[in-house]
Amino acid sequence: MNFDLQGIGMTSRRTRLRLIERLRKNGIQNEAVLEAMTEIPRHIFVDEALAHRAYEDTALPIGHSQTISQPYIVARMTELLCSGWKPKRVLEVGAGSGYQTAILARLSTQVYTVERIAPLLEKAKLRFKALKLNNVSAKLSDGRWGWPEQGPFDAIMVTAAPEQTPSELLEQLADGGRLVIPVGSGSEQMLKVYKRQGAEIEESSLEQVRFVPLLGGVVR
């Protein structure tokens, strides 16, 4: 699979920069996050037929009833996870297209990502290879359990919404670590941040969001 990393027309770097300016106007302030989103070509993470819409600030379908998240949400969640530091070990639950993974790979030392749908994971791996992201480890797995063998993690991001925050993920947070996760069902989802300080975990609820549900099992 060949990827046009530079893009032309509606997939060009100029179009990408217009999206970055919109994100700034909408309140995204972390320059490292904005730089990562400038460098990662979102158009290679969607089907070719949708590439001309890649730099709209909207979620897009990627097949298997999944979506690539709206750029604002990607930026917002990444800003919450990485603000003020560079996490060394990051767990992502729900690789999907691999776009969020690629952003995290620019902002951390090592990313571990799990995805339950095999065809999506295989495509994502090809994109990681094309972008030379050598600090990403990916596996097919039910993300609700995280990746305990590789924990604990400085940061955990979940890109699908469980009805309740899985205790397994909280247990895999390192001391001082953060978990960013949408929680709830249907239209009643809330973006939450958990921070671990020793045995204590602080919970914050930030804003309403809309994600696909976090499902169990593996699809091959």
mmCIF file of C-alpha atoms in Angstrom:
data_model
loop_
_atom_site.group_PDB
_atom_site.id
_atom_site.type_symbol
_atom_site.label_atom_id
_atom_site.label_comp_id
_atom_site.label_asym_id
_atom_site.label_seq_id
_atom_site.Cartn_x
_atom_site.Cartn_y
_atom_site.Cartn_z
ATOM 1 C CA MET A 1 0.000 0.000 0.000
ATOM 2 C CA ASN A 2 1.496 3.322 -1.095
ATOM 3 C CA PHE A 3 0.728 6.545 0.761
ATOM 4 C CA ASP A 4 1.026 10.096 -0.573
ATOM 5 C CA LEU A 5 2.409 11.719 2.559
ATOM 6 C CA GLN A 6 2.605 15.243 1.114
ATOM 7 C CA GLY A 7 -0.825 15.497 -0.491
ATOM 8 C CA ILE A 8 -2.073 17.943 -3.114
ATOM 9 C CA GLY A 9 -5.090 20.234 -3.376
ATOM 10 C CA MET A 10 -7.495 19.504 -0.513
ATOM 11 C CA THR A 11 -4.924 17.177 1.087
ATOM 12 C CA SER A 12 -1.969 19.567 0.872
ATOM 13 C CA ARG A 13 0.063 20.971 3.752
ATOM 14 C CA ARG A 14 -1.535 24.369 3.162
ATOM 15 C CA THR A 15 -4.978 22.852 3.805
ATOM 16 C CA ARG A 16 -3.601 21.142 6.897
ATOM 17 C CA LEU A 17 -2.314 24.463 8.234
ATOM 18 C CA ARG A 18 -5.777 26.019 7.857
ATOM 19 C CA LEU A 19 -7.117 23.258 10.123
ATOM 20 C CA ILE A 20 -4.400 24.007 12.690
ATOM 21 C CA GLU A 21 -5.438 27.685 12.724
ATOM 22 C CA ARG A 22 -9.062 26.657 13.331
ATOM 23 C CA LEU A 23 -7.953 24.496 16.251
ATOM 24 C CA ARG A 24 -6.064 27.467 17.719
ATOM 25 C CA LYS A 25 -9.158 29.667 17.422
ATOM 26 C CA ASN A 26 -11.194 26.939 19.134
ATOM 27 C CA GLY A 27 -8.930 27.023 22.181
ATOM 28 C CA ILE A 28 -6.183 24.461 21.592
ATOM 29 C CA GLN A 29 -3.058 26.067 23.057
ATOM 30 C CA ASN A 30 -0.431 23.338 23.328
ATOM 31 C CA GLU A 31 2.073 24.088 20.572
ATOM 32 C CA ALA A 32 3.631 20.614 20.709
ATOM 33 C CA VAL A 33 0.212 19.088 20.009
ATOM 34 C CA LEU A 34 -0.457 21.506 17.158
ATOM 35 C CA GLU A 35 2.986 20.803 15.695
ATOM 36 C CA ALA A 36 2.367 17.048 15.798
ATOM 37 C CA MET A 37 -0.975 17.531 14.041
ATOM 38 C CA THR A 38 0.760 19.696 11.439
ATOM 39 C CA GLU A 39 3.309 16.971 10.714
ATOM 40 C CA ILE A 40 0.982 13.937 10.641
ATOM 41 C CA PRO A 41 -0.982 13.744 7.325
ATOM 42 C CA ARG A 42 -4.565 12.907 8.354
ATOM 43 C CA HIS A 43 -5.556 12.164 4.739
ATOM 44 C CA ILE A 44 -3.638 8.863 4.717
ATOM 45 C CA PHE A 45 -5.750 7.603 7.631
ATOM 46 C CA VAL A 46 -9.054 7.686 5.707
ATOM 47 C CA ASP A 47 -10.208 5.952 2.535
ATOM 48 C CA GLU A 48 -9.082 7.650 -0.656
ATOM 49 C CA ALA A 49 -12.673 8.621 -1.493
ATOM 50 C CA LEU A 50 -12.812 10.719 1.709
ATOM 51 C CA ALA A 51 -9.279 12.162 1.531
ATOM 52 C CA HIS A 52 -10.564 15.545 0.295
ATOM 53 C CA ARG A 53 -12.449 15.885 3.621
ATOM 54 C CA ALA A 54 -9.526 14.872 5.824
ATOM 55 C CA TYR A 55 -8.816 18.419 7.040
ATOM 56 C CA GLU A 56 -12.389 19.326 7.881
ATOM 57 C CA ASP A 57 -12.937 19.491 11.640
ATOM 58 C CA THR A 58 -15.248 16.493 11.648
ATOM 59 C CA ALA A 59 -15.247 12.774 12.408
ATOM 60 C CA LEU A 60 -15.190 10.496 9.349
ATOM 61 C CA PRO A 61 -16.093 6.807 8.872
ATOM 62 C CA ILE A 62 -13.254 4.292 8.554
ATOM 63 C CA GLY A 63 -15.370 1.134 8.162
ATOM 64 C CA HIS A 64 -16.457 -1.563 10.633
ATOM 65 C CA SER A 65 -18.837 0.989 12.257
ATOM 66 C CA GLN A 66 -15.814 2.970 13.506
ATOM 67 C CA THR A 67 -14.712 6.562 12.926
ATOM 68 C CA ILE A 68 -11.583 8.681 12.885
ATOM 69 C CA SER A 69 -12.207 11.278 15.591
ATOM 70 C CA GLN A 70 -12.841 14.947 14.930
ATOM 71 C CA PRO A 71 -9.477 16.803 14.892
ATOM 72 C CA TYR A 72 -10.595 19.124 17.704
ATOM 73 C CA ILE A 73 -11.301 16.114 19.951
ATOM 74 C CA VAL A 74 -7.954 14.536 19.031
ATOM 75 C CA ALA A 75 -6.198 17.791 19.909
ATOM 76 C CA ARG A 76 -8.203 18.311 23.102
ATOM 77 C CA MET A 77 -7.619 14.811 24.471
ATOM 78 C CA THR A 78 -3.939 14.881 23.515
ATOM 79 C CA GLU A 79 -3.517 18.283 25.168
ATOM 80 C CA LEU A 80 -5.082 16.945 28.365
ATOM 81 C CA LEU A 81 -2.835 13.881 28.311
ATOM 82 C CA CYS A 82 0.469 15.581 27.438
ATOM 83 C CA SER A 83 0.163 19.099 28.830
ATOM 84 C CA GLY A 84 3.255 20.144 30.783
ATOM 85 C CA TRP A 85 5.271 16.982 30.230
ATOM 86 C CA LYS A 86 6.402 14.314 27.771
ATOM 87 C CA PRO A 87 5.062 10.955 28.970
ATOM 88 C CA LYS A 88 7.487 8.092 28.412
ATOM 89 C CA ARG A 89 5.069 5.173 28.203
ATOM 90 C CA VAL A 90 1.597 5.718 26.730
ATOM 91 C CA LEU A 91 -1.213 3.181 26.320
ATOM 92 C CA GLU A 92 -3.873 3.840 23.699
ATOM 93 C CA VAL A 93 -7.064 1.785 23.788
ATOM 94 C CA GLY A 94 -8.616 1.705 20.317
ATOM 95 C CA ALA A 95 -6.065 2.302 17.557
ATOM 96 C CA GLY A 96 -8.757 2.553 14.871
ATOM 97 C CA SER A 97 -7.202 4.175 11.804
ATOM 98 C CA GLY A 98 -3.982 4.850 13.719
ATOM 99 C CA TYR A 99 -4.226 8.648 13.482
ATOM 100 C CA GLN A 100 -4.390 9.330 17.218
ATOM 101 C CA THR A 101 -1.609 6.776 17.728
ATOM 102 C CA ALA A 102 0.620 8.670 15.298
ATOM 103 C CA ILE A 103 0.010 11.960 17.128
ATOM 104 C CA LEU A 104 0.871 10.325 20.469
ATOM 105 C CA ALA A 105 4.016 8.794 18.960
ATOM 106 C CA ARG A 106 5.289 12.324 18.228
ATOM 107 C CA LEU A 107 4.737 13.390 21.832
ATOM 108 C CA SER A 108 5.935 10.430 23.884
ATOM 109 C CA THR A 109 8.817 7.987 24.090
ATOM 110 C CA GLN A 110 6.841 4.770 23.458
ATOM 111 C CA VAL A 111 3.210 4.105 22.533
ATOM 112 C CA TYR A 112 1.458 0.796 23.142
ATOM 113 C CA THR A 113 -1.831 0.558 21.274
ATOM 114 C CA VAL A 114 -4.520 -2.126 21.259
ATOM 115 C CA GLU A 115 -7.289 -2.590 18.694
ATOM 116 C CA ARG A 116 -10.011 -5.257 18.615
ATOM 117 C CA ILE A 117 -10.737 -5.173 14.843
ATOM 118 C CA ALA A 118 -7.987 -6.962 12.904
ATOM 119 C CA PRO A 119 -8.471 -5.311 9.462
ATOM 120 C CA LEU A 120 -8.245 -1.837 11.022
ATOM 121 C CA LEU A 121 -5.119 -2.774 12.953
ATOM 122 C CA GLU A 122 -3.370 -4.166 9.878
ATOM 123 C CA LYS A 123 -4.022 -0.955 7.921
ATOM 124 C CA ALA A 124 -2.863 1.135 10.873
ATOM 125 C CA LYS A 125 0.415 -0.814 11.049
ATOM 126 C CA LEU A 126 1.095 -0.056 7.363
ATOM 127 C CA ARG A 127 0.603 3.650 8.066
ATOM 128 C CA PHE A 128 2.971 3.532 11.052
ATOM 129 C CA LYS A 129 5.579 1.927 8.809
ATOM 130 C CA ALA A 130 5.102 4.548 6.074
ATOM 131 C CA LEU A 131 5.561 7.323 8.662
ATOM 132 C CA LYS A 132 8.600 5.547 10.176
ATOM 133 C CA LEU A 133 7.017 5.505 13.628
ATOM 134 C CA ASN A 134 9.397 3.064 15.270
ATOM 135 C CA ASN A 135 8.192 3.795 18.789
ATOM 136 C CA VAL A 136 4.735 2.194 18.372
ATOM 137 C CA SER A 137 3.884 -1.323 19.557
ATOM 138 C CA ALA A 138 0.463 -2.583 18.462
ATOM 139 C CA LYS A 139 -1.534 -5.717 19.169
ATOM 140 C CA LEU A 140 -4.966 -7.211 18.508
ATOM 141 C CA SER A 141 -6.785 -7.333 21.825
ATOM 142 C CA ASP A 142 -9.922 -6.521 23.780
ATOM 143 C CA GLY A 143 -8.963 -3.050 24.930
ATOM 144 C CA ARG A 144 -11.001 -3.113 28.112
ATOM 145 C CA TRP A 145 -8.138 -5.016 29.740
ATOM 146 C CA GLY A 146 -5.449 -2.594 28.563
ATOM 147 C CA TRP A 147 -1.973 -4.129 28.192
ATOM 148 C CA PRO A 148 -0.997 -5.118 31.753
ATOM 149 C CA GLU A 149 2.243 -6.882 30.734
ATOM 150 C CA GLN A 150 3.619 -3.523 29.524
ATOM 151 C CA GLY A 151 2.309 -1.387 32.380
ATOM 152 C CA PRO A 152 2.328 0.708 34.371
ATOM 153 C CA PHE A 153 1.814 3.624 31.993
ATOM 154 C CA ASP A 154 2.474 7.337 32.450
ATOM 155 C CA ALA A 155 -0.551 8.103 30.309
ATOM 156 C CA ILE A 156 -3.556 6.181 28.990
ATOM 157 C CA MET A 157 -5.954 7.384 26.297
ATOM 158 C CA VAL A 158 -9.191 5.603 25.430
ATOM 159 C CA THR A 159 -10.826 6.423 22.079
ATOM 160 C CA ALA A 160 -14.163 4.662 22.592
ATOM 161 C CA ALA A 161 -16.684 5.084 25.395
ATOM 162 C CA PRO A 162 -17.357 2.478 28.086
ATOM 163 C CA GLU A 163 -20.443 2.933 30.266
ATOM 164 C CA GLN A 164 -18.120 2.944 33.277
ATOM 165 C CA THR A 165 -14.372 3.461 33.547
ATOM 166 C CA PRO A 166 -12.673 0.024 33.550
ATOM 167 C CA SER A 167 -10.875 -0.557 36.853
ATOM 168 C CA GLU A 168 -8.215 -2.523 34.944
ATOM 169 C CA LEU A 169 -7.112 0.675 33.201
ATOM 170 C CA LEU A 170 -6.936 2.657 36.424
ATOM 171 C CA GLU A 171 -4.770 -0.100 37.912
ATOM 172 C CA GLN A 172 -2.301 0.264 35.023
ATOM 173 C CA LEU A 173 -1.710 3.979 35.701
ATOM 174 C CA ALA A 174 1.734 4.787 37.088
ATOM 175 C CA ASP A 175 2.099 7.150 40.035
ATOM 176 C CA GLY A 176 1.593 10.652 38.623
ATOM 177 C CA GLY A 177 -0.065 9.185 35.529
ATOM 178 C CA ARG A 178 -3.155 10.391 33.682
ATOM 179 C CA LEU A 179 -6.071 8.603 32.032
ATOM 180 C CA VAL A 180 -8.199 10.480 29.475
ATOM 181 C CA ILE A 181 -11.421 8.666 28.598
ATOM 182 C CA PRO A 182 -14.987 9.301 27.365
ATOM 183 C CA VAL A 183 -17.498 7.635 29.696
ATOM 184 C CA GLY A 184 -21.227 7.019 29.208
ATOM 185 C CA SER A 185 -23.651 5.719 26.621
ATOM 186 C CA GLY A 186 -25.398 7.190 23.574
ATOM 187 C CA SER A 187 -25.534 10.982 23.687
ATOM 188 C CA GLU A 188 -24.792 11.022 27.428
ATOM 189 C CA GLN A 189 -21.017 10.788 27.364
ATOM 190 C CA MET A 190 -18.594 12.839 29.408
ATOM 191 C CA LEU A 191 -14.877 13.352 28.805
ATOM 192 C CA LYS A 192 -13.075 12.490 32.042
ATOM 193 C CA VAL A 193 -9.507 12.795 33.282
ATOM 194 C CA TYR A 194 -8.131 10.632 36.091
ATOM 195 C CA LYS A 195 -4.828 11.446 37.826
ATOM 196 C CA ARG A 196 -3.053 9.039 40.147
ATOM 197 C CA GLN A 197 -1.152 10.324 43.177
ATOM 198 C CA GLY A 198 0.073 7.305 45.105
ATOM 199 C CA ALA A 199 -2.969 5.275 46.139
ATOM 200 C CA GLU A 200 -5.331 8.181 45.452
ATOM 201 C CA ILE A 201 -7.037 8.800 42.093
ATOM 202 C CA GLU A 202 -8.481 12.235 41.320
ATOM 203 C CA GLU A 203 -11.376 12.360 38.818
ATOM 204 C CA SER A 204 -12.400 15.389 36.718
ATOM 205 C CA SER A 205 -15.358 15.677 34.329
ATOM 206 C CA LEU A 206 -14.745 18.159 31.515
ATOM 207 C CA GLU A 207 -17.221 18.261 28.623
ATOM 208 C CA GLN A 208 -19.791 16.258 26.718
ATOM 209 C CA VAL A 209 -18.459 14.184 23.826
ATOM 210 C CA ARG A 210 -19.695 11.579 21.342
ATOM 211 C CA PHE A 211 -17.695 8.392 20.720
ATOM 212 C CA VAL A 212 -18.449 4.907 19.468
ATOM 213 C CA PRO A 213 -19.000 2.471 22.367
ATOM 214 C CA LEU A 214 -16.099 0.494 23.812
ATOM 215 C CA LEU A 215 -16.972 -3.093 22.939
ATOM 216 C CA GLY A 216 -15.486 -6.372 24.072
ATOM 217 C CA GLY A 217 -14.110 -9.285 22.087
ATOM 218 C CA VAL A 218 -11.934 -9.435 18.982
ATOM 219 C CA VAL A 219 -12.990 -9.236 15.311
ATOM 220 C CA ARG A 220 -10.629 -11.056 12.942
#
